[in-house]
mmCIF file of C-alpha atoms in Angstrom:
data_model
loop_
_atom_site.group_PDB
_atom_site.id
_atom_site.type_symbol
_atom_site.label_atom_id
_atom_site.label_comp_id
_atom_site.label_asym_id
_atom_site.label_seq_id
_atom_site.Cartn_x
_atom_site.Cartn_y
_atom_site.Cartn_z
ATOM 1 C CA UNK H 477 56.025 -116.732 -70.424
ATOM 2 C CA UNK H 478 59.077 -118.694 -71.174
ATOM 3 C CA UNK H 479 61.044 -116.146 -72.067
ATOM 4 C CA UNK H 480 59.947 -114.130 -68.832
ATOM 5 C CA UNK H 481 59.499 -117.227 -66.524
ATOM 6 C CA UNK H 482 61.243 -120.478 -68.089
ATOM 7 C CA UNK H 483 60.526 -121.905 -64.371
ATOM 8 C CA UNK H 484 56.717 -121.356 -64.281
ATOM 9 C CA UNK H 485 56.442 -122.156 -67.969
ATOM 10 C CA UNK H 486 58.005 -125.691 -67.462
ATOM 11 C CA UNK H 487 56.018 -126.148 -64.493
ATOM 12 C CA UNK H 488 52.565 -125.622 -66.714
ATOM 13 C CA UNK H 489 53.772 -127.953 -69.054
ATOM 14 C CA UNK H 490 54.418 -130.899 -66.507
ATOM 15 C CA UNK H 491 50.968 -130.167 -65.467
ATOM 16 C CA UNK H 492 49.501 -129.886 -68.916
ATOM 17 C CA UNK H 493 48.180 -126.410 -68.208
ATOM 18 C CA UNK H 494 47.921 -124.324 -71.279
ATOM 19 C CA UNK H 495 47.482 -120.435 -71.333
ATOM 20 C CA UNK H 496 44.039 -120.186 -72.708
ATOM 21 C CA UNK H 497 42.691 -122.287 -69.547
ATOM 22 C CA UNK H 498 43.426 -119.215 -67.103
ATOM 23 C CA UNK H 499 44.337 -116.150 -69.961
ATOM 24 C CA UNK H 500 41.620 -116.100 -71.660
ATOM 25 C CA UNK H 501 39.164 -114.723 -69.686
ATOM 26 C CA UNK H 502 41.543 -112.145 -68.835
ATOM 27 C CA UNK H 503 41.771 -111.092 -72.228
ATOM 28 C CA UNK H 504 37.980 -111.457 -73.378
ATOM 29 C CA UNK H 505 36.820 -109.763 -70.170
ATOM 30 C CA UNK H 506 39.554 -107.257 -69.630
ATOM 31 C CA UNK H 507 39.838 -108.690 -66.332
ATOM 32 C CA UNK H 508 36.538 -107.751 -65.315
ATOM 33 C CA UNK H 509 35.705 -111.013 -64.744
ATOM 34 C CA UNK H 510 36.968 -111.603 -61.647
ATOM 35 C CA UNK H 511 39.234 -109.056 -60.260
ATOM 36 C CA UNK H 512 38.115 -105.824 -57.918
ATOM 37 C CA UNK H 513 36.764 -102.439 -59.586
ATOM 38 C CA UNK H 514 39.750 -100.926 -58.558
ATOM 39 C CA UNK H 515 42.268 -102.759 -60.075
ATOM 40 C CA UNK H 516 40.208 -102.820 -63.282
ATOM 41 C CA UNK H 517 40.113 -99.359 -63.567
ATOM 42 C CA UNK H 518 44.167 -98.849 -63.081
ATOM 43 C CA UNK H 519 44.150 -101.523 -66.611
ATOM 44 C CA UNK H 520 41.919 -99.776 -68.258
ATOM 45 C CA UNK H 521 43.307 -96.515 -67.522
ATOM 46 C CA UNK H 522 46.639 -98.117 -68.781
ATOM 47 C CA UNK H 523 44.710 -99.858 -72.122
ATOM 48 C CA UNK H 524 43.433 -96.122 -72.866
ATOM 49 C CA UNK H 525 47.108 -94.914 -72.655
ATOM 50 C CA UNK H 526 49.004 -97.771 -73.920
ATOM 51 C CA UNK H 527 46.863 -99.412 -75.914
ATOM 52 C CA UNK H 528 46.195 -103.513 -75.976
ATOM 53 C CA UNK H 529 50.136 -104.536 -74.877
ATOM 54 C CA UNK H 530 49.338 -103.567 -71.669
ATOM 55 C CA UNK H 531 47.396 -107.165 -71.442
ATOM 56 C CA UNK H 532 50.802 -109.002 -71.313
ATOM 57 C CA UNK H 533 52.111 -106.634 -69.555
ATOM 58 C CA UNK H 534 49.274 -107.403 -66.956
ATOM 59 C CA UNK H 535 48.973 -111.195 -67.405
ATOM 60 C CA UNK H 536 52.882 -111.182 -66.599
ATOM 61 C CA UNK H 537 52.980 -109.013 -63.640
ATOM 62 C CA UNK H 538 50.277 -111.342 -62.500
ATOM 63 C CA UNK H 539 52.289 -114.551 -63.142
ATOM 64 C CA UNK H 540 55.372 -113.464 -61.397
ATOM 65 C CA UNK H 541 53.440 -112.337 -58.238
ATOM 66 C CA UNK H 542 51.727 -115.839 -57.897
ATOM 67 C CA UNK H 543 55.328 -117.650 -59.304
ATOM 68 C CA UNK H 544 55.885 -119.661 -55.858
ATOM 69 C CA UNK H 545 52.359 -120.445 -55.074
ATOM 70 C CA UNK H 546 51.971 -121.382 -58.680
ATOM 71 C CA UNK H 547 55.238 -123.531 -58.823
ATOM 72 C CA UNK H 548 53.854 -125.524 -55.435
ATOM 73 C CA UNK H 549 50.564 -126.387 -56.758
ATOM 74 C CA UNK H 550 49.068 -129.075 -59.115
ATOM 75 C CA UNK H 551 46.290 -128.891 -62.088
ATOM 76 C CA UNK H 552 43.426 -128.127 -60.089
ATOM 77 C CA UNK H 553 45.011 -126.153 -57.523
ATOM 78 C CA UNK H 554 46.710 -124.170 -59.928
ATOM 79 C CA UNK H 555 42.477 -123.697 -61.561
ATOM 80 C CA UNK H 556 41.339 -122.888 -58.545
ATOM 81 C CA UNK H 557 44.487 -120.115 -57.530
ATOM 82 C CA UNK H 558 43.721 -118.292 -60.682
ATOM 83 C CA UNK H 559 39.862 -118.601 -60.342
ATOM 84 C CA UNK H 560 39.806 -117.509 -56.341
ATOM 85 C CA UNK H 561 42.797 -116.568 -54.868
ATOM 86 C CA UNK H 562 44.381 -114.720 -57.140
ATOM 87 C CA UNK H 563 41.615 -111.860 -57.547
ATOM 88 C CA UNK H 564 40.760 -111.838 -53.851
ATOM 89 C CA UNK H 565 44.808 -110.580 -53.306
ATOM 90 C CA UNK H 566 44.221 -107.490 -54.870
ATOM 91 C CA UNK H 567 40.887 -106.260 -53.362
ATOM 92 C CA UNK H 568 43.403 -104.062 -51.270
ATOM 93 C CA UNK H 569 43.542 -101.214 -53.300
ATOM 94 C CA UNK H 570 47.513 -101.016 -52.148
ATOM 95 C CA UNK H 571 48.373 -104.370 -53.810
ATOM 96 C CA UNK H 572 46.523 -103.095 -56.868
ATOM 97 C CA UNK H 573 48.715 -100.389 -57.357
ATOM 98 C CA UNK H 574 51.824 -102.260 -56.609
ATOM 99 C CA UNK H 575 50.740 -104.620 -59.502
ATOM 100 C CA UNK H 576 49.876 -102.187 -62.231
ATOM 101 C CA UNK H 577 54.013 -100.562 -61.262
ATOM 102 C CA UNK H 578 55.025 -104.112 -61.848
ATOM 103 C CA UNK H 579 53.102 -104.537 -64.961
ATOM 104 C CA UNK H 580 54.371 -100.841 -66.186
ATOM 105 C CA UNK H 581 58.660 -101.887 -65.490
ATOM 106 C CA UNK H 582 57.924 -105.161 -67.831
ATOM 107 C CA UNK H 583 59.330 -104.912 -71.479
ATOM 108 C CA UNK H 584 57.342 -107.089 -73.755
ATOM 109 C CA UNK H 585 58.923 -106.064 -77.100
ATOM 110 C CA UNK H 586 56.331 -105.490 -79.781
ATOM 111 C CA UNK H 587 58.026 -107.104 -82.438
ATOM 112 C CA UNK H 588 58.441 -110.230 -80.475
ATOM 113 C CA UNK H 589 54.632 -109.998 -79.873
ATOM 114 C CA UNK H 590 54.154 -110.137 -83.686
ATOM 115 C CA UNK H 591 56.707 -112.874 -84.325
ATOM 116 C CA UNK H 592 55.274 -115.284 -81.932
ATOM 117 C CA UNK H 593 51.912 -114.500 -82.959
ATOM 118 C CA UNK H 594 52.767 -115.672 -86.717
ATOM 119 C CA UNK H 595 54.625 -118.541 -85.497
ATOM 120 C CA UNK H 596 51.454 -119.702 -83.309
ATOM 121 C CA UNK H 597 49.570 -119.243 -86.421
ATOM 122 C CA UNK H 598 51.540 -121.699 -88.415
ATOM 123 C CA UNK H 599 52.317 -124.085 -85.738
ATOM 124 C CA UNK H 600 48.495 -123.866 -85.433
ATOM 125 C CA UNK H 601 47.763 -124.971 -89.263
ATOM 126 C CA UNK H 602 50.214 -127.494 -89.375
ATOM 127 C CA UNK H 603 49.142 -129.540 -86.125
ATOM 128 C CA UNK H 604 46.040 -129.221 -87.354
ATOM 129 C CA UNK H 605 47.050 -130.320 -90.647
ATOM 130 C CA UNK H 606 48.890 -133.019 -89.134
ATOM 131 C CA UNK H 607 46.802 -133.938 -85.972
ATOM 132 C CA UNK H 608 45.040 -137.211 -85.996
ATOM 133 C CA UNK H 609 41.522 -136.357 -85.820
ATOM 134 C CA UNK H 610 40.831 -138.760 -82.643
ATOM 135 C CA UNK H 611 43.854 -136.720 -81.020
ATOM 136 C CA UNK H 612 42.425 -133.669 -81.734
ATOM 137 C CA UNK H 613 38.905 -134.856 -80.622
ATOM 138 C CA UNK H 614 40.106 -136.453 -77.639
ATOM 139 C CA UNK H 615 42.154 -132.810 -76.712
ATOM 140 C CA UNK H 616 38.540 -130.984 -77.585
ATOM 141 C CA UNK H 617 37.283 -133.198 -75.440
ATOM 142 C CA UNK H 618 39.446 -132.804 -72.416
ATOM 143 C CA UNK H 619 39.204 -129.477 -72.883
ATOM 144 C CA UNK H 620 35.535 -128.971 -72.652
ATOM 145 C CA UNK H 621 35.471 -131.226 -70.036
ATOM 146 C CA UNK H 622 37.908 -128.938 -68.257
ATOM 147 C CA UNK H 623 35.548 -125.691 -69.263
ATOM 148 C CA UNK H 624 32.551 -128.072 -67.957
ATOM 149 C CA UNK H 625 33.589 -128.804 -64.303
ATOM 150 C CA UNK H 626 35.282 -125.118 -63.947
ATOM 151 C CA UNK H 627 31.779 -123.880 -65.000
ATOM 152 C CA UNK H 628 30.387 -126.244 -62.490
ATOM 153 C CA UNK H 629 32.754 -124.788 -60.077
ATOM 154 C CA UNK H 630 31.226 -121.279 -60.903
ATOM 155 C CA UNK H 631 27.594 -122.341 -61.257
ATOM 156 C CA UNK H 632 28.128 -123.755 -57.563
ATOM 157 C CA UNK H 633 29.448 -121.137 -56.165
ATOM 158 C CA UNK H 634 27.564 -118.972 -57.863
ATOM 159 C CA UNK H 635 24.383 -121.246 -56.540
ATOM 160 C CA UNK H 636 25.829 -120.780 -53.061
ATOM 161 C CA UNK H 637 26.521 -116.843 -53.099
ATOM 162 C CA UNK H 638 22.625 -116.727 -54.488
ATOM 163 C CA UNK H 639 21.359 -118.557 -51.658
ATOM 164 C CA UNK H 640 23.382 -116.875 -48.927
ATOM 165 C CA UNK H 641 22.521 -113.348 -50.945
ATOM 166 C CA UNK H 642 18.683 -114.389 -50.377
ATOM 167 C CA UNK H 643 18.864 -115.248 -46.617
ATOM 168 C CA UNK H 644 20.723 -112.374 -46.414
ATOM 169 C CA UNK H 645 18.018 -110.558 -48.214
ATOM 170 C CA UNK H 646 14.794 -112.011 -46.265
ATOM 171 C CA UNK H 647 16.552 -110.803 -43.013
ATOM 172 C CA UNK H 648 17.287 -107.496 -44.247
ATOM 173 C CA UNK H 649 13.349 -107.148 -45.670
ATOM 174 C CA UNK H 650 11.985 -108.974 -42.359
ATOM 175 C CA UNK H 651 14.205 -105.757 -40.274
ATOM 176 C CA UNK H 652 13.454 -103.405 -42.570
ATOM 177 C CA UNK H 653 9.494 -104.362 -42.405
ATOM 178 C CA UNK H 654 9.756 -104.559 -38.271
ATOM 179 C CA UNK H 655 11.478 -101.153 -38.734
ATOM 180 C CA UNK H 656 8.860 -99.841 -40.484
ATOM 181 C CA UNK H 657 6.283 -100.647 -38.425
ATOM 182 C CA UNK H 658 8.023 -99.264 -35.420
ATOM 183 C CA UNK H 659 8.304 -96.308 -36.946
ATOM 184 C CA UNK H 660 4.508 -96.070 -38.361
ATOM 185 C CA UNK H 661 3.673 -96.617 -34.598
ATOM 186 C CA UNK H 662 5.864 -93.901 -33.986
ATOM 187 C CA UNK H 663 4.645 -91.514 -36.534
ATOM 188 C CA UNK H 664 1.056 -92.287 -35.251
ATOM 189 C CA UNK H 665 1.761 -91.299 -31.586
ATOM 190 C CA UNK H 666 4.040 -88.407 -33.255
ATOM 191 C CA UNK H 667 0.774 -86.894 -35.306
ATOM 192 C CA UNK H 668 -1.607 -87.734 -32.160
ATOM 193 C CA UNK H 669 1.137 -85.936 -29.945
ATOM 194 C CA UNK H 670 1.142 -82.983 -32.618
ATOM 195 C CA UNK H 671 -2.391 -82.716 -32.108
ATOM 196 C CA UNK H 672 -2.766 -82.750 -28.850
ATOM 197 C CA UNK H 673 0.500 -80.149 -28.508
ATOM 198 C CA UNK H 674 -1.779 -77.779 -31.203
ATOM 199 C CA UNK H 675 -5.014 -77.739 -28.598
ATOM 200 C CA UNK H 676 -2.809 -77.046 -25.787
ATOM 201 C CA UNK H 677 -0.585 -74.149 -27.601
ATOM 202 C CA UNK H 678 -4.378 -72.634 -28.566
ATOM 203 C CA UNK H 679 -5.776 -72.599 -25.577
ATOM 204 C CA UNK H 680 -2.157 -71.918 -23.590
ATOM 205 C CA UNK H 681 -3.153 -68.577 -26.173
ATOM 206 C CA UNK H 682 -6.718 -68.133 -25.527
ATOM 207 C CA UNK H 683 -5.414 -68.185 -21.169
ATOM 208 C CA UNK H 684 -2.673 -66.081 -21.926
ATOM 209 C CA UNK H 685 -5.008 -63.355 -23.974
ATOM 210 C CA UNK H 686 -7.368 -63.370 -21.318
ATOM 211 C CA UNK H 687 -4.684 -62.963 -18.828
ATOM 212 C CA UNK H 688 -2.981 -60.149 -20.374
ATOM 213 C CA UNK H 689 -6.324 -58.448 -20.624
ATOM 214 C CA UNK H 690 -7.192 -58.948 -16.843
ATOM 215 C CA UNK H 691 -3.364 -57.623 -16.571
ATOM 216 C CA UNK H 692 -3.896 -54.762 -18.466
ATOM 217 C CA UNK H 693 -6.997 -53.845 -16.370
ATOM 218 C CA UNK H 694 -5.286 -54.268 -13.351
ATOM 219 C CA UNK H 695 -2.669 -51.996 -14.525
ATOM 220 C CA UNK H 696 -4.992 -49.815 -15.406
ATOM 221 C CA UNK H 697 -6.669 -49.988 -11.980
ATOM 222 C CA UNK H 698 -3.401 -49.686 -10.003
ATOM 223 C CA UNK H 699 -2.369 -46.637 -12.201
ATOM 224 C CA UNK H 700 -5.532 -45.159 -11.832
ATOM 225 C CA UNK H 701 -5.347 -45.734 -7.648
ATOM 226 C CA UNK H 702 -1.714 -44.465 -7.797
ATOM 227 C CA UNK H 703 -2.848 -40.731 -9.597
ATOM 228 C CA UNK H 704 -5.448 -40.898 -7.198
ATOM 229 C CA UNK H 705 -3.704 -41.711 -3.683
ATOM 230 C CA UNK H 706 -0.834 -39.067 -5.330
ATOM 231 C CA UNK H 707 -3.641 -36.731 -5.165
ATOM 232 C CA UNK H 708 -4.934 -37.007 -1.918
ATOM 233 C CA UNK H 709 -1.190 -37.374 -0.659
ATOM 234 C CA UNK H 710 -0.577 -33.999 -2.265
ATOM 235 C CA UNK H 711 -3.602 -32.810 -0.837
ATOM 236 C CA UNK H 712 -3.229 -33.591 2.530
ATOM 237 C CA UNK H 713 0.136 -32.249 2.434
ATOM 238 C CA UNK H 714 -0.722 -29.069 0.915
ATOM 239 C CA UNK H 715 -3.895 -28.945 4.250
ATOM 240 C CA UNK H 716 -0.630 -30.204 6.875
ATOM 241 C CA UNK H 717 1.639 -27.067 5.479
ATOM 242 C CA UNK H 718 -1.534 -24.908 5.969
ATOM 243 C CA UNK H 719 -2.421 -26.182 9.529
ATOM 244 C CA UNK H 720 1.540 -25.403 9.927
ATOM 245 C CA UNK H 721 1.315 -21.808 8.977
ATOM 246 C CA UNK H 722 -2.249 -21.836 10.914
ATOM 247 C CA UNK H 723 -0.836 -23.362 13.965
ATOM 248 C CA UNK H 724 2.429 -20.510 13.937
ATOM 249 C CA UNK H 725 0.391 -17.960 13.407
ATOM 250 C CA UNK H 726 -2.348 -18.819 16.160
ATOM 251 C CA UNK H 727 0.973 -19.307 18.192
ATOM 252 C CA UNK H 728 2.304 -15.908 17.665
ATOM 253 C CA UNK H 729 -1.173 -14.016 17.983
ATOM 254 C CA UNK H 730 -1.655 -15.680 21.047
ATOM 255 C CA UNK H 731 2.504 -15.040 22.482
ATOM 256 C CA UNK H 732 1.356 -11.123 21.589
ATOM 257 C CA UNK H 733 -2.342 -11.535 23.373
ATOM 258 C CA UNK H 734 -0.406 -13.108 26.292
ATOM 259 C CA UNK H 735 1.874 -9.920 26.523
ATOM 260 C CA UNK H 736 -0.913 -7.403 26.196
ATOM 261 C CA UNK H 737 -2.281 -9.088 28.900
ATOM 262 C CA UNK H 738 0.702 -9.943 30.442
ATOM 263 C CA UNK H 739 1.465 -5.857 30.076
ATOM 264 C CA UNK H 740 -2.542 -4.612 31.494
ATOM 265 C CA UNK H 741 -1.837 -7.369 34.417
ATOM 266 C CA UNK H 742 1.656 -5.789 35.609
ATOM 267 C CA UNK H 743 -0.180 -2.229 34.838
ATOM 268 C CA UNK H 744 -2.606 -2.848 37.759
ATOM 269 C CA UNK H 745 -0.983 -2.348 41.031
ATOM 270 C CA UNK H 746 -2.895 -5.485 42.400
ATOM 271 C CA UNK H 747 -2.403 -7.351 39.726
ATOM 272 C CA UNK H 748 1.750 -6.671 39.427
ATOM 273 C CA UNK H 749 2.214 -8.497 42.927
ATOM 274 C CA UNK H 750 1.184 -12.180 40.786
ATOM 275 C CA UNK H 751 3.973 -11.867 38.779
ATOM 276 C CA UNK H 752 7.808 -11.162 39.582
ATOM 277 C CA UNK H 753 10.260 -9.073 37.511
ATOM 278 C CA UNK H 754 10.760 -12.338 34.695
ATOM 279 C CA UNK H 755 6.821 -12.791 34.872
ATOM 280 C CA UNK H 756 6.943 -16.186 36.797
ATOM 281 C CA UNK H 757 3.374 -16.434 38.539
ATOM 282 C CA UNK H 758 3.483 -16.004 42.542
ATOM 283 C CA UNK H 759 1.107 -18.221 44.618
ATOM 284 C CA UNK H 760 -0.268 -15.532 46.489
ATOM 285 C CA UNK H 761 -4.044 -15.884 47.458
ATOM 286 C CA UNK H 762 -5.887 -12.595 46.912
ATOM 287 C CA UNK H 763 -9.041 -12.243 48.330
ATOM 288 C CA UNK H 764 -12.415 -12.444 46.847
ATOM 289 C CA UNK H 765 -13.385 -9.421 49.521
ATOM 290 C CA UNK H 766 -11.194 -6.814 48.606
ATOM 291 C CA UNK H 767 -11.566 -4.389 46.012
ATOM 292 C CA UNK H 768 -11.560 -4.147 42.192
ATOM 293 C CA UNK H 769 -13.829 -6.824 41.565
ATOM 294 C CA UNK H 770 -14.066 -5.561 37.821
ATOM 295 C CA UNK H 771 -10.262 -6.228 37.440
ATOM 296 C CA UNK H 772 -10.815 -10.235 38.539
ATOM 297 C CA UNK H 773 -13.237 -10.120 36.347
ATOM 298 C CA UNK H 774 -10.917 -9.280 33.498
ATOM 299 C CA UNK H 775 -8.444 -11.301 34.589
ATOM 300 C CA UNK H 776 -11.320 -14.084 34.450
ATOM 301 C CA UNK H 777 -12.206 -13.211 30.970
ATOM 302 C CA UNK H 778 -8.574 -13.053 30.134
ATOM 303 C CA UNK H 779 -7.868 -16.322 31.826
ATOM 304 C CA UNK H 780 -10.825 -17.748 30.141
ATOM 305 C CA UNK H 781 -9.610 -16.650 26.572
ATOM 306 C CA UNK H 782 -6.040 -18.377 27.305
ATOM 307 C CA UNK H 783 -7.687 -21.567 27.746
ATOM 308 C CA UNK H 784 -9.617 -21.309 24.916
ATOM 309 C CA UNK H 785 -6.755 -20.506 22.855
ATOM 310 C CA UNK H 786 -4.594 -23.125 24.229
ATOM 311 C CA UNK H 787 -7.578 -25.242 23.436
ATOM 312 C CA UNK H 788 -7.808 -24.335 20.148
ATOM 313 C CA UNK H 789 -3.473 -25.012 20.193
ATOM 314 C CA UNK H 790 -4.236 -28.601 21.207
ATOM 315 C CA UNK H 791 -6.665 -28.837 18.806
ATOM 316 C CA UNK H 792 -4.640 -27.472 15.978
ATOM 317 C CA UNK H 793 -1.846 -29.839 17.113
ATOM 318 C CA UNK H 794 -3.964 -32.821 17.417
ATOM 319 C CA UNK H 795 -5.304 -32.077 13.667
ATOM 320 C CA UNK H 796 -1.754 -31.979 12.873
ATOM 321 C CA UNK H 797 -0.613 -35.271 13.706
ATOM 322 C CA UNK H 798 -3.816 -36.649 12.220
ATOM 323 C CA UNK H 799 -2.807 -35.521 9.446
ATOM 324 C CA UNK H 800 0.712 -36.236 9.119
ATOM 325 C CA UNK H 801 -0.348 -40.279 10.324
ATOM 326 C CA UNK H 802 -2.917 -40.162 7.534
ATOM 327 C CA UNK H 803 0.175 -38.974 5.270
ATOM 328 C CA UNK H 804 2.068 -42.162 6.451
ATOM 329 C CA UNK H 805 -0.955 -44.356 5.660
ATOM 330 C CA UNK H 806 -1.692 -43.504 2.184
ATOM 331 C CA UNK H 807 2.142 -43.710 1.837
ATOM 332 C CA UNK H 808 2.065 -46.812 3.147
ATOM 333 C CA UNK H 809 -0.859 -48.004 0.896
ATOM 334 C CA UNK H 810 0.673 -46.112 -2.276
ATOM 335 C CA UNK H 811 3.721 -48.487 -1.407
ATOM 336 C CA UNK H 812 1.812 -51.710 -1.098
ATOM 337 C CA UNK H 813 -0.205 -50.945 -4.622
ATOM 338 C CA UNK H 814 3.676 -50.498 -6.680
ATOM 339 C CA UNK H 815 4.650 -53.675 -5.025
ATOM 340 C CA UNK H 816 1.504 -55.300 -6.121
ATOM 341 C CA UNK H 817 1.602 -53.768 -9.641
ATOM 342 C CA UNK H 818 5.454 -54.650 -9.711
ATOM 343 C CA UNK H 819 4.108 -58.183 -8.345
ATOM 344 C CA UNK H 820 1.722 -58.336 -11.116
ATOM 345 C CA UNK H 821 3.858 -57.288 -13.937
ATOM 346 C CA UNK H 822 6.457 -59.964 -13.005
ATOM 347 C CA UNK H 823 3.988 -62.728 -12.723
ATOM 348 C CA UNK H 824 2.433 -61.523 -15.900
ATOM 349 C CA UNK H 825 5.967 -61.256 -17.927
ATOM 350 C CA UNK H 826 6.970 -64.419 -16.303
ATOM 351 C CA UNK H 827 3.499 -66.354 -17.641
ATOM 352 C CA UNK H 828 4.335 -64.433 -21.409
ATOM 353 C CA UNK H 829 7.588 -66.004 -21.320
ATOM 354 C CA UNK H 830 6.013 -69.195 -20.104
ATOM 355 C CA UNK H 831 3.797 -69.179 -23.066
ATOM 356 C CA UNK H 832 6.564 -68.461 -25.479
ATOM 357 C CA UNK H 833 8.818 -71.473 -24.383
ATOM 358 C CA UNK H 834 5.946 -73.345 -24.860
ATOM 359 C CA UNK H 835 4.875 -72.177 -28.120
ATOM 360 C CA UNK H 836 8.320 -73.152 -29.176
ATOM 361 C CA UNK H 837 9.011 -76.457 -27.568
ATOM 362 C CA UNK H 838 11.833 -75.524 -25.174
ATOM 363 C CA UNK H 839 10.045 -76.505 -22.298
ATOM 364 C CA UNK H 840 6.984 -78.883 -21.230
ATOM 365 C CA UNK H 841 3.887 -77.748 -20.987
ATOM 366 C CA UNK H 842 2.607 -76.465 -17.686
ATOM 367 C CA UNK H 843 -0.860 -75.691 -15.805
ATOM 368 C CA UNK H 844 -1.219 -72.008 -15.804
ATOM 369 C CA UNK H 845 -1.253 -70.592 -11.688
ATOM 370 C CA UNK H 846 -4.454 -69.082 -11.205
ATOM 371 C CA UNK H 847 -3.301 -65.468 -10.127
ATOM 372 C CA UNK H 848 -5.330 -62.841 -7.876
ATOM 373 C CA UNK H 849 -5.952 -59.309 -9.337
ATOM 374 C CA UNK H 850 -4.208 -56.863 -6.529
ATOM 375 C CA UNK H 851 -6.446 -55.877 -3.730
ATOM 376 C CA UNK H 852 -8.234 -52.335 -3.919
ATOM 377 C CA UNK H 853 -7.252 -49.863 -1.567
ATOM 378 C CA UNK H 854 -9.997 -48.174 0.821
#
């Protein structure tokens, strides 16, 4: 250090502040001691590649970084810098890596290292040769009373981090203990939850079984309805288009009947004065007196079987619309059972899917709607 910093060096020895007091448990500890992980790894890294030089190199770097706060402070200032201070500085990993680049551009010539080395060993032998013994007691003593109070130092604030480290301890295990009985309350309520979310999913299954069976019956019932109303439709249709070929055929026997009759009528010479030369009918009274009593009687008979066909007309007409309103009915009631089946097979997918959200969580659990099986046609 005199070589490197004459300054600094002079400065230790107006203060009386030898190397070993602050190096030495650099060098025993390979700054483990005291000084962040991180840094400590960059050294050893270095030690690994450089091999033990790389201490100085270090312990230099170090010293010129701290030179002015060093140079401005007294004994146990300049104790407590290297003891606190200095390692807290390079907790930032930055300032660690800044340091080790410092510590990497020093030259500390190896030769030198070995020189001073053998000098220190005989200046060592001969001051002790030489030393007074109540000199060198009295420096023993000093210094052990210097290793005493900084070991003080560190047993106190070692005494202090291990009380704060306890409080700090008893409040985390007080949380974590309130914590976990929160959450064993929780898990409780969780399980009794689960439980009760099991029942309900079983018999959400057991309601939705039974309703897809009364579904299915339904569905069957509806189906079976539909063939059969399909039936009768087709049936009734099938008895219309035969009342309609009835009905022209009645009509056209009864236009020819009407000729023939229409043809004897204009035949008879008293007969031809009803009817003009198109066939309209003439008021004309005729006599019950007069003769041909057997031709009014004809045209009686005749008259007689007109009505009854026309009779018979209206009656094949009335059938006729009969039937074709009884058509419209069991169209009308074939419609009503697909909307109810259509009803019921929405309301019957919309409960499955229900039951499925359910069954999976994705929705709360609801009362099932009580649903009424589709009425029966008469």
């Amino acid at each position: 250090s005199n070589e490197q910093l004459p300054d600094l060096h002079h400065h230790f020895c107006v203060l009386k502040l030898e190397v070993h007091m602050y190096a030495s448990q650099w060098f025993l500890t390979l700054f483990t001691a005291k000084f962040p992980l991180c840094m400590v790894f960059h050294i050893i890294d270095l030690l690994l590649c450089e091999g033990l030089n790389i201490i100085f190199h270090v312990a230099l770097a170090l010293l010129k970084t701290s030179k002015e706060d060093l140079l401005q402070a007294d004994f146990e200032g300049a104790l407590k810098f290297f003891r606190v201070q200095l390692p807290k500085r390079y907790r930032a990993e930055e300032n660690a890596r800044r340091l080790m680049e410092q510590a990497c551009n020093i030259k500390v010539p190896t030769k030198k290292l070995k020189k001073y080395e053998k000098e220190y060993q005989t200046m060592r032998e001969s001051q002790l040769q030489q030393e007074d013994p109540m000199d060198r007691y009295k420096r023993e003593n000093r210094r052990l009373q210097e290793a005493s109070m900084r070991l003080e130092q560190e047993n106190d604030d070692l005494a202090h981090e291990l009380v704060t480290s306890k409080i700090a301890l008893r409040n985390d295990l007080d949380q974590a203990e309130d914590k976990a009985d929160v959450l064993n309350k929780e898990l409780l309520l969780t399980k009794q939850r689960l439980v009760e979310t099991e029942e309900e999913k079983r018999k959400q299954e057991e309601e939705t079984a039974q309703l897809k069976e009364v579904f299915r019956k339904q569905l069957e019932k509806a189906e079976y309805e539909i063939k059969k109303t399909t039936a009768i439709i087709a049936e009734y249709k099938q008895i219309c288009s035969q009342l309609s070929t009835r009905l022209e055929t009645q009509q056209a026997a009864s236009k020819e009947e009407l000729e023939v009759v229409k043809g004897k009528m204009m035949a008879c010479k008293h007969c031809s004065d009803i009817f003009s030369k198109e066939g309209a009918l003439k008021p004309v009274a005729v006599s019950r007196e007069e003769p041909g009593v057997d031709l009014d009687d004809e045209k009686d008979s005749l008259k007689k079987q007109l009505r009854e066909m026309e009779l018979e007309l209206a009656q094949t007409k009335l059938q006729l619309v009969e039937a074709k309103c009884k058509i419209q009915e069991l169209e009308h009631q074939r419609g009503a059972l697909m909307n109810e089946i259509q009803a019921a097979k929405n309301s019957w997918f919309s409960k499955t899917l229900n039951s499925i959200k359910t069954a999976t969580g994705t929705q709360p659990l609801q009362p099932p709607l009580a649903t009424q099986p589709p009425k029966e046609s008469t």
